[in-house]
PDB file of C-alpha atoms and ligand atoms in Angstrom:
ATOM      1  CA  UNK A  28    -156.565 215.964  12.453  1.00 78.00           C
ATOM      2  CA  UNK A  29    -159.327 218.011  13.658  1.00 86.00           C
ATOM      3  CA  UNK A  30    -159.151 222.092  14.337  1.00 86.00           C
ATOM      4  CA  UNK A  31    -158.415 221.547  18.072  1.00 86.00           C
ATOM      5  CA  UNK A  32    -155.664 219.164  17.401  1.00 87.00           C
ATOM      6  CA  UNK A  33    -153.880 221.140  14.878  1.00 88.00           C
ATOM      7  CA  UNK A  34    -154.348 224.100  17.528  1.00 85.00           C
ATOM      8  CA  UNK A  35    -152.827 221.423  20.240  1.00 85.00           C
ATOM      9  CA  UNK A  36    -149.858 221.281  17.879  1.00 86.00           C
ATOM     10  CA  UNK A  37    -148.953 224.318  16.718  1.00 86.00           C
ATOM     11  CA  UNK A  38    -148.583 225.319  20.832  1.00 85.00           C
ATOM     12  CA  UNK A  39    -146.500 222.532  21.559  1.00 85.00           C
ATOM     13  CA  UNK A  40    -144.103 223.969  18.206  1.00 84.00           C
ATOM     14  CA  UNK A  41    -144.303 227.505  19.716  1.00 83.00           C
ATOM     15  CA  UNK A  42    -143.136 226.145  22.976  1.00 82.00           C
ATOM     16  CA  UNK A  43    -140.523 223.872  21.731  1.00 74.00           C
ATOM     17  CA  UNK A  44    -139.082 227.227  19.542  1.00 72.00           C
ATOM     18  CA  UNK A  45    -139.706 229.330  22.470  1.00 78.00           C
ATOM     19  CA  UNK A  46    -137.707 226.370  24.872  1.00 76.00           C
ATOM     20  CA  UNK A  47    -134.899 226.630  21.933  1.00 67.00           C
ATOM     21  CA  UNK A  48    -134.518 230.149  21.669  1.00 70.00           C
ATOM     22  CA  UNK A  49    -134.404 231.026  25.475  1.00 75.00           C
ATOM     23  CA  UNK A  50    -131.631 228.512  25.955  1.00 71.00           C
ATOM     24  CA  UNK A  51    -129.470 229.716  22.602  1.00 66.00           C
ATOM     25  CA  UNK A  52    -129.773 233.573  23.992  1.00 63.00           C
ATOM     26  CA  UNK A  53    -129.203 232.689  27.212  1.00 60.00           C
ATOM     27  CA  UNK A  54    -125.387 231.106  26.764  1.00 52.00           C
ATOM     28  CA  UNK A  55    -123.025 234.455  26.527  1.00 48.00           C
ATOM     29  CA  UNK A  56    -119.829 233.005  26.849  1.00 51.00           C
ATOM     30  CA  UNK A  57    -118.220 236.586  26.720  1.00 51.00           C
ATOM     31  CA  UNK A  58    -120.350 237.918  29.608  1.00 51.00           C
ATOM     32  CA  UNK A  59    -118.306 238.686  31.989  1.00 55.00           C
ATOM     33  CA  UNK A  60    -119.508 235.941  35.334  1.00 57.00           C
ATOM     34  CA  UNK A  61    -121.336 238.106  37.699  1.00 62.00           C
ATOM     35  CA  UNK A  62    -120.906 237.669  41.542  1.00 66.00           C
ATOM     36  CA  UNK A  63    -123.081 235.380  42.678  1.00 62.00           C
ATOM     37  CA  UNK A  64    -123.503 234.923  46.790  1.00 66.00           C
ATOM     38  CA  UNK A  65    -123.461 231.217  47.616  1.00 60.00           C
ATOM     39  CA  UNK A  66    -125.061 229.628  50.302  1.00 57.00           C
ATOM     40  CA  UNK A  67    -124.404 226.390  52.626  1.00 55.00           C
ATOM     41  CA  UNK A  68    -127.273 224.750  50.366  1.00 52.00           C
ATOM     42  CA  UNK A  69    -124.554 224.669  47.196  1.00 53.00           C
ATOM     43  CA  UNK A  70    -123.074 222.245  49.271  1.00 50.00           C
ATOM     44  CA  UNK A  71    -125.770 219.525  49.310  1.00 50.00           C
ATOM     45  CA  UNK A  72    -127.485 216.894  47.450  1.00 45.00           C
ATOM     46  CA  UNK A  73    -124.492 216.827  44.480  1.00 50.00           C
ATOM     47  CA  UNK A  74    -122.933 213.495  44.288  1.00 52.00           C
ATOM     48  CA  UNK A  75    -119.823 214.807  42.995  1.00 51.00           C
ATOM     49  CA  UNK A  76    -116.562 213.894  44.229  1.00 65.00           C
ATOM     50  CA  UNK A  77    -115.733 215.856  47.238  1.00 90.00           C
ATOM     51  CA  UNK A  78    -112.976 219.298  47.076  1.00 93.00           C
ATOM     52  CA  UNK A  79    -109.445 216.978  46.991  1.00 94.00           C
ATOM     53  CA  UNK A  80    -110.741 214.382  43.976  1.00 94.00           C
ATOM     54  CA  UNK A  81    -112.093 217.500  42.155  1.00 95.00           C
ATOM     55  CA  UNK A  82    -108.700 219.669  42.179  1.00 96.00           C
ATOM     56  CA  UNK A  83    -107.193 216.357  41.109  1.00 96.00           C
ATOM     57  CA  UNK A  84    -109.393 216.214  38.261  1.00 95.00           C
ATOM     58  CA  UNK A  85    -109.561 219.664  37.249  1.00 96.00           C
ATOM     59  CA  UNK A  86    -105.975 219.611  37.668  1.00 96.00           C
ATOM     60  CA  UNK A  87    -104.699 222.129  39.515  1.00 97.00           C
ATOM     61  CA  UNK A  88    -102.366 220.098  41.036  1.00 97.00           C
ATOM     62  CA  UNK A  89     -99.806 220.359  37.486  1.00 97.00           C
ATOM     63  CA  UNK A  90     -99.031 223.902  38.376  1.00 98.00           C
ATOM     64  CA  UNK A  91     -99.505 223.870  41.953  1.00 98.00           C
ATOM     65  CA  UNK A  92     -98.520 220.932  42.344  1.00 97.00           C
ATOM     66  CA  UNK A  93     -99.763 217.269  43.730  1.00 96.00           C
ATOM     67  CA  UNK A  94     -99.187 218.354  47.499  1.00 95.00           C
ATOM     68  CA  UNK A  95    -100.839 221.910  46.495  1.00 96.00           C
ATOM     69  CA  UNK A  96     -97.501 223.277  48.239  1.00 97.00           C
ATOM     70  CA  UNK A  97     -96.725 225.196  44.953  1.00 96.00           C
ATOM     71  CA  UNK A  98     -94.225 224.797  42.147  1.00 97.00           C
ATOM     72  CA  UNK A  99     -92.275 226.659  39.778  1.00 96.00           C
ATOM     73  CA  UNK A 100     -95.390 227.788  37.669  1.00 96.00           C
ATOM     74  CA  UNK A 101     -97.465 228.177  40.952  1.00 97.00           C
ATOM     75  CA  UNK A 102     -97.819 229.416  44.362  1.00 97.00           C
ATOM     76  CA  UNK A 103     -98.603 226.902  47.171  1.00 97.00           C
ATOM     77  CA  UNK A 104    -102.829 227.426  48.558  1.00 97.00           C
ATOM     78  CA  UNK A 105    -101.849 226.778  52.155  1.00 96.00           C
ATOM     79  CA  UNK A 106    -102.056 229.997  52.140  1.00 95.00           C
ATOM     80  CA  UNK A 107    -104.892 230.876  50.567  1.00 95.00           C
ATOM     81  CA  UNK A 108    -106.937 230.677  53.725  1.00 95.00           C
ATOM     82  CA  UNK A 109    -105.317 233.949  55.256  1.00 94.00           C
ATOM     83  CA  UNK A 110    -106.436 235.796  52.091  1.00 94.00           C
ATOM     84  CA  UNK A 111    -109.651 234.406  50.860  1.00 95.00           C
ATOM     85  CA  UNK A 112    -113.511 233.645  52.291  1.00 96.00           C
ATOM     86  CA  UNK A 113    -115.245 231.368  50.713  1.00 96.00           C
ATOM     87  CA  UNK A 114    -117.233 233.693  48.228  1.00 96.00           C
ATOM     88  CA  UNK A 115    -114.273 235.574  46.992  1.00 95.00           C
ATOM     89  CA  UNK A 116    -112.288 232.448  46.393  1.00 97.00           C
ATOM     90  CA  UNK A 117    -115.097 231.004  44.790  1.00 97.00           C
ATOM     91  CA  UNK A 118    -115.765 234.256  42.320  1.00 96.00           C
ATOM     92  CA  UNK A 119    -111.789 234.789  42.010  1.00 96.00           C
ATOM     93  CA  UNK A 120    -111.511 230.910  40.655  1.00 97.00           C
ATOM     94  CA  UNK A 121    -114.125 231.811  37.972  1.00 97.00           C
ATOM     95  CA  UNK A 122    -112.417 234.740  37.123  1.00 95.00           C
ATOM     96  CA  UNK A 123    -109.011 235.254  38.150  1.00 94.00           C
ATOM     97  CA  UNK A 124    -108.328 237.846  35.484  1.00 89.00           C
ATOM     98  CA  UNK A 125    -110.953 240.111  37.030  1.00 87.00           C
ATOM     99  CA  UNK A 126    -108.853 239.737  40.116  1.00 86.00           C
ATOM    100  CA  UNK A 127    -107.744 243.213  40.519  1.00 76.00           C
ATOM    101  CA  UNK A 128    -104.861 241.884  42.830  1.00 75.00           C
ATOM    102  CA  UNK A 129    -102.617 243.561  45.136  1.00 85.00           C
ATOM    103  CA  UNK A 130     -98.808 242.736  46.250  1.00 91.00           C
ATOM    104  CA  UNK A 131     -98.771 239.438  46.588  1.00 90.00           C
ATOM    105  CA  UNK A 132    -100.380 239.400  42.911  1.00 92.00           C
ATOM    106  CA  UNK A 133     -97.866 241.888  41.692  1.00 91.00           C
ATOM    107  CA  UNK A 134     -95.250 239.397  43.387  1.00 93.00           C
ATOM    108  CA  UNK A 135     -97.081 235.943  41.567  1.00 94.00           C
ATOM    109  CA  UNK A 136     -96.992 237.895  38.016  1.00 91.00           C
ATOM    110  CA  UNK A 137     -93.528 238.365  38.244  1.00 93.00           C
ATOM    111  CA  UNK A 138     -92.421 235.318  39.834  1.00 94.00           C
ATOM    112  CA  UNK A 139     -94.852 232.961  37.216  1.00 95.00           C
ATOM    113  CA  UNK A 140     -94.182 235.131  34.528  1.00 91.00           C
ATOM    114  CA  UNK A 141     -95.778 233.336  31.280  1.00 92.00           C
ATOM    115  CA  UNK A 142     -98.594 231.475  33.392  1.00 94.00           C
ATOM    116  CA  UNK A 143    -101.541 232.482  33.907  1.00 92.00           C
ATOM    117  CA  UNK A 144    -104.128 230.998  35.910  1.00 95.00           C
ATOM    118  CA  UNK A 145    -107.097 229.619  34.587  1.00 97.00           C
ATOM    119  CA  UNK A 146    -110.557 230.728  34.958  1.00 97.00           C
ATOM    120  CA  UNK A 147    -113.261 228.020  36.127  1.00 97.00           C
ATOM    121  CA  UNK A 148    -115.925 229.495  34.955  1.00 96.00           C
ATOM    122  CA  UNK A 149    -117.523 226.228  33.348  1.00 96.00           C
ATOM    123  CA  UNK A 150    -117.324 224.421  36.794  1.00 96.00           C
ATOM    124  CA  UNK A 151    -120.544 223.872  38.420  1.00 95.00           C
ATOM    125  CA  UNK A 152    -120.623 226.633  41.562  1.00 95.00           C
ATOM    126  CA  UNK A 153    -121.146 223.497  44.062  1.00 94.00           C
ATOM    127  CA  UNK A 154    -117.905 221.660  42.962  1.00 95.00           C
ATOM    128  CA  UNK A 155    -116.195 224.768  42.791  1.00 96.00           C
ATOM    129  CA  UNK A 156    -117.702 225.605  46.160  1.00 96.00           C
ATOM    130  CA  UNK A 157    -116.375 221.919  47.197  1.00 96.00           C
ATOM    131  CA  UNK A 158    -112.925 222.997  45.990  1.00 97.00           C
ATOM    132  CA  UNK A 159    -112.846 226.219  48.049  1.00 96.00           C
ATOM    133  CA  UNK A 160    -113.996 224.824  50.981  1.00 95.00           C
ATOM    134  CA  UNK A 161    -111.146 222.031  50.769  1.00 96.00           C
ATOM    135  CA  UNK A 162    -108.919 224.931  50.300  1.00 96.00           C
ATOM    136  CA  UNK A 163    -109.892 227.196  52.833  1.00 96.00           C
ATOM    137  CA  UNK A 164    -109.064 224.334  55.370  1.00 94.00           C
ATOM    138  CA  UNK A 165    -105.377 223.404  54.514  1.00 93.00           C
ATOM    139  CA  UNK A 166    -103.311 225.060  57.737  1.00 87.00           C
ATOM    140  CA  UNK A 167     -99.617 225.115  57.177  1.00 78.00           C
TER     141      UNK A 167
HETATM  142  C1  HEC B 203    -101.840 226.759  34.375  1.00 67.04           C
HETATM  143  C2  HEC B 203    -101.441 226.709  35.753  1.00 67.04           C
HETATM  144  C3  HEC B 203    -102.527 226.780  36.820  1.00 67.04           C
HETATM  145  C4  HEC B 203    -103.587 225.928  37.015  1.00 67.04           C
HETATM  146  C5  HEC B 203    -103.989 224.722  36.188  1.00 67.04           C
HETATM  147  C6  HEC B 203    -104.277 226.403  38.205  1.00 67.04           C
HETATM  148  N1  HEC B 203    -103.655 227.507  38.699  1.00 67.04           N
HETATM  149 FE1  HEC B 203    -104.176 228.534  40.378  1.00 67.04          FE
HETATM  150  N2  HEC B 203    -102.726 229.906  40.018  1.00 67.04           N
HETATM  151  C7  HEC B 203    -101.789 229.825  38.994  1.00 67.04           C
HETATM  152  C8  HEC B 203    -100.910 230.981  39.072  1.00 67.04           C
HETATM  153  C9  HEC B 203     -99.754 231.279  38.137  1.00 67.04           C
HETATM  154  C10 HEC B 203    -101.338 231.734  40.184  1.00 67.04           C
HETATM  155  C11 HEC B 203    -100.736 233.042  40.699  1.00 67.04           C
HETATM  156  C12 HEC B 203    -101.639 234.199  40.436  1.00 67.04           C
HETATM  157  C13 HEC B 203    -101.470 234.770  39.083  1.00 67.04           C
HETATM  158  O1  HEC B 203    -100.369 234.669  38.498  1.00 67.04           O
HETATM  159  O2  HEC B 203    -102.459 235.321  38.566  1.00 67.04           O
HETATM  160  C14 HEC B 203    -102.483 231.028  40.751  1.00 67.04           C
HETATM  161  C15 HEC B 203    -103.192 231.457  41.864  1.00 67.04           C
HETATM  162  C16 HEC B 203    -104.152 230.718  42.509  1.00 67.04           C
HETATM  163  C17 HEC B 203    -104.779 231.087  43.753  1.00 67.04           C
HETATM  164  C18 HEC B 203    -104.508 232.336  44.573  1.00 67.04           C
HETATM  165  C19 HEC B 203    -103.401 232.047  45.541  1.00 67.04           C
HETATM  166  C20 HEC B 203    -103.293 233.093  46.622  1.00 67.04           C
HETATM  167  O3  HEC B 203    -102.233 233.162  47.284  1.00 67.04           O
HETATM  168  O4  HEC B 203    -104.249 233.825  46.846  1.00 67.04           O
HETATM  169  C21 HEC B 203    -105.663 230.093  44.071  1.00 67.04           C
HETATM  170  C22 HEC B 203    -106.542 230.029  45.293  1.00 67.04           C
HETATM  171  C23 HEC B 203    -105.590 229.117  43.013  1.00 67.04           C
HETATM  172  N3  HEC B 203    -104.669 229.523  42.074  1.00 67.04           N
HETATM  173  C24 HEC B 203    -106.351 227.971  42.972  1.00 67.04           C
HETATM  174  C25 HEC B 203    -106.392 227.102  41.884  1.00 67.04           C
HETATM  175  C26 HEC B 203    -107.346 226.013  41.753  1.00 67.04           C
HETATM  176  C27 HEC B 203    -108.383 225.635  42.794  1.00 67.04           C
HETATM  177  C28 HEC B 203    -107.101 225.427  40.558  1.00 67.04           C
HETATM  178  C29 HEC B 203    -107.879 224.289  39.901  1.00 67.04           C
HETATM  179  C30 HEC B 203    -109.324 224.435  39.868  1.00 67.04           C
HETATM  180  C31 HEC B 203    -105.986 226.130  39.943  1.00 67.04           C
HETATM  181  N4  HEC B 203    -105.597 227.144  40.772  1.00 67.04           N
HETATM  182  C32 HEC B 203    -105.402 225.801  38.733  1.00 67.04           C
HETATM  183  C33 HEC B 203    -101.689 228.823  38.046  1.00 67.04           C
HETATM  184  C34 HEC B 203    -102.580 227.781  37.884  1.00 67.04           C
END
């Protein structure tokens, strides 16, 4: 090896640690998510199944149910579009426990005592925009 390669390759080991490091300092799972303002462009280019096939997936439909019309552990989302916009729905479904609620919340906690929903938090913001925007348009 001459001088300039060994100099060649002790950048490319700084860069890989560097590359390393940033991504193991970056991943705080305790952090709590911050708001984030989505845009129409979340929407595109993602090949991932569209809002219905993802709340299948995901599985909200065990505790609200397969017709999203609630159950005994959940409420029914026909509603949800009275309540919600699209960012709040999105930032409330990656962190409903930061939810600070009100009375239809008091109402939920003591109706589905025991069960708590979930927080998303690990769902890319596109599906989870996807599954909000298939919310938002059930009408009862
Ligand atoms: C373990 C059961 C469970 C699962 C799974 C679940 N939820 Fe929930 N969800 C609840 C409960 C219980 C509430 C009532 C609020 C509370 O108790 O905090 C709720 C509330 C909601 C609300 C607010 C309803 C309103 O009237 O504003 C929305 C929207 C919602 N869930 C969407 C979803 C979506 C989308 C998924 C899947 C990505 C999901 N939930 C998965 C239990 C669940």
């Amino acid at each position: 090896m001459t001088n300039a390669q060994k100099w060649v390759a002790a950048f490319l080991l700084l860069f890989v640690i560097l590359l390393v490091a940033a991504k193991l300092t970056t991943f705080s799972d305790n952090q709590p998510a911050e708001d984030y303002t989505y845009t129409e462009t979340d929407n595109q280019e993602t090949n991932s199944p569209a809002g219905l096939s993802l709340i299948n997936k995901v599985g909200c439909v065990t505790c609200h149910g397969q017709d999203l019309k609630g159950t005994k552990m959940a409420p029914g989302l026909y509603t949800a579009s009275k309540y919600w916009n699209r960012n709040d729905l999105i930032n409330y479904l990656r962190q409903p426990s930061s939810y600070d609620g009100d009375e239809r919340f008091n109402e939920y906690r003591q109706k589905y005592q025991n069960i708590v929903m979930p927080s998303y938090g690990n769902i890319d913001v596109k599906d989870l925009g996807k599954i909000a925007d298939y919310i938002l348009s059930l009408e009862e």
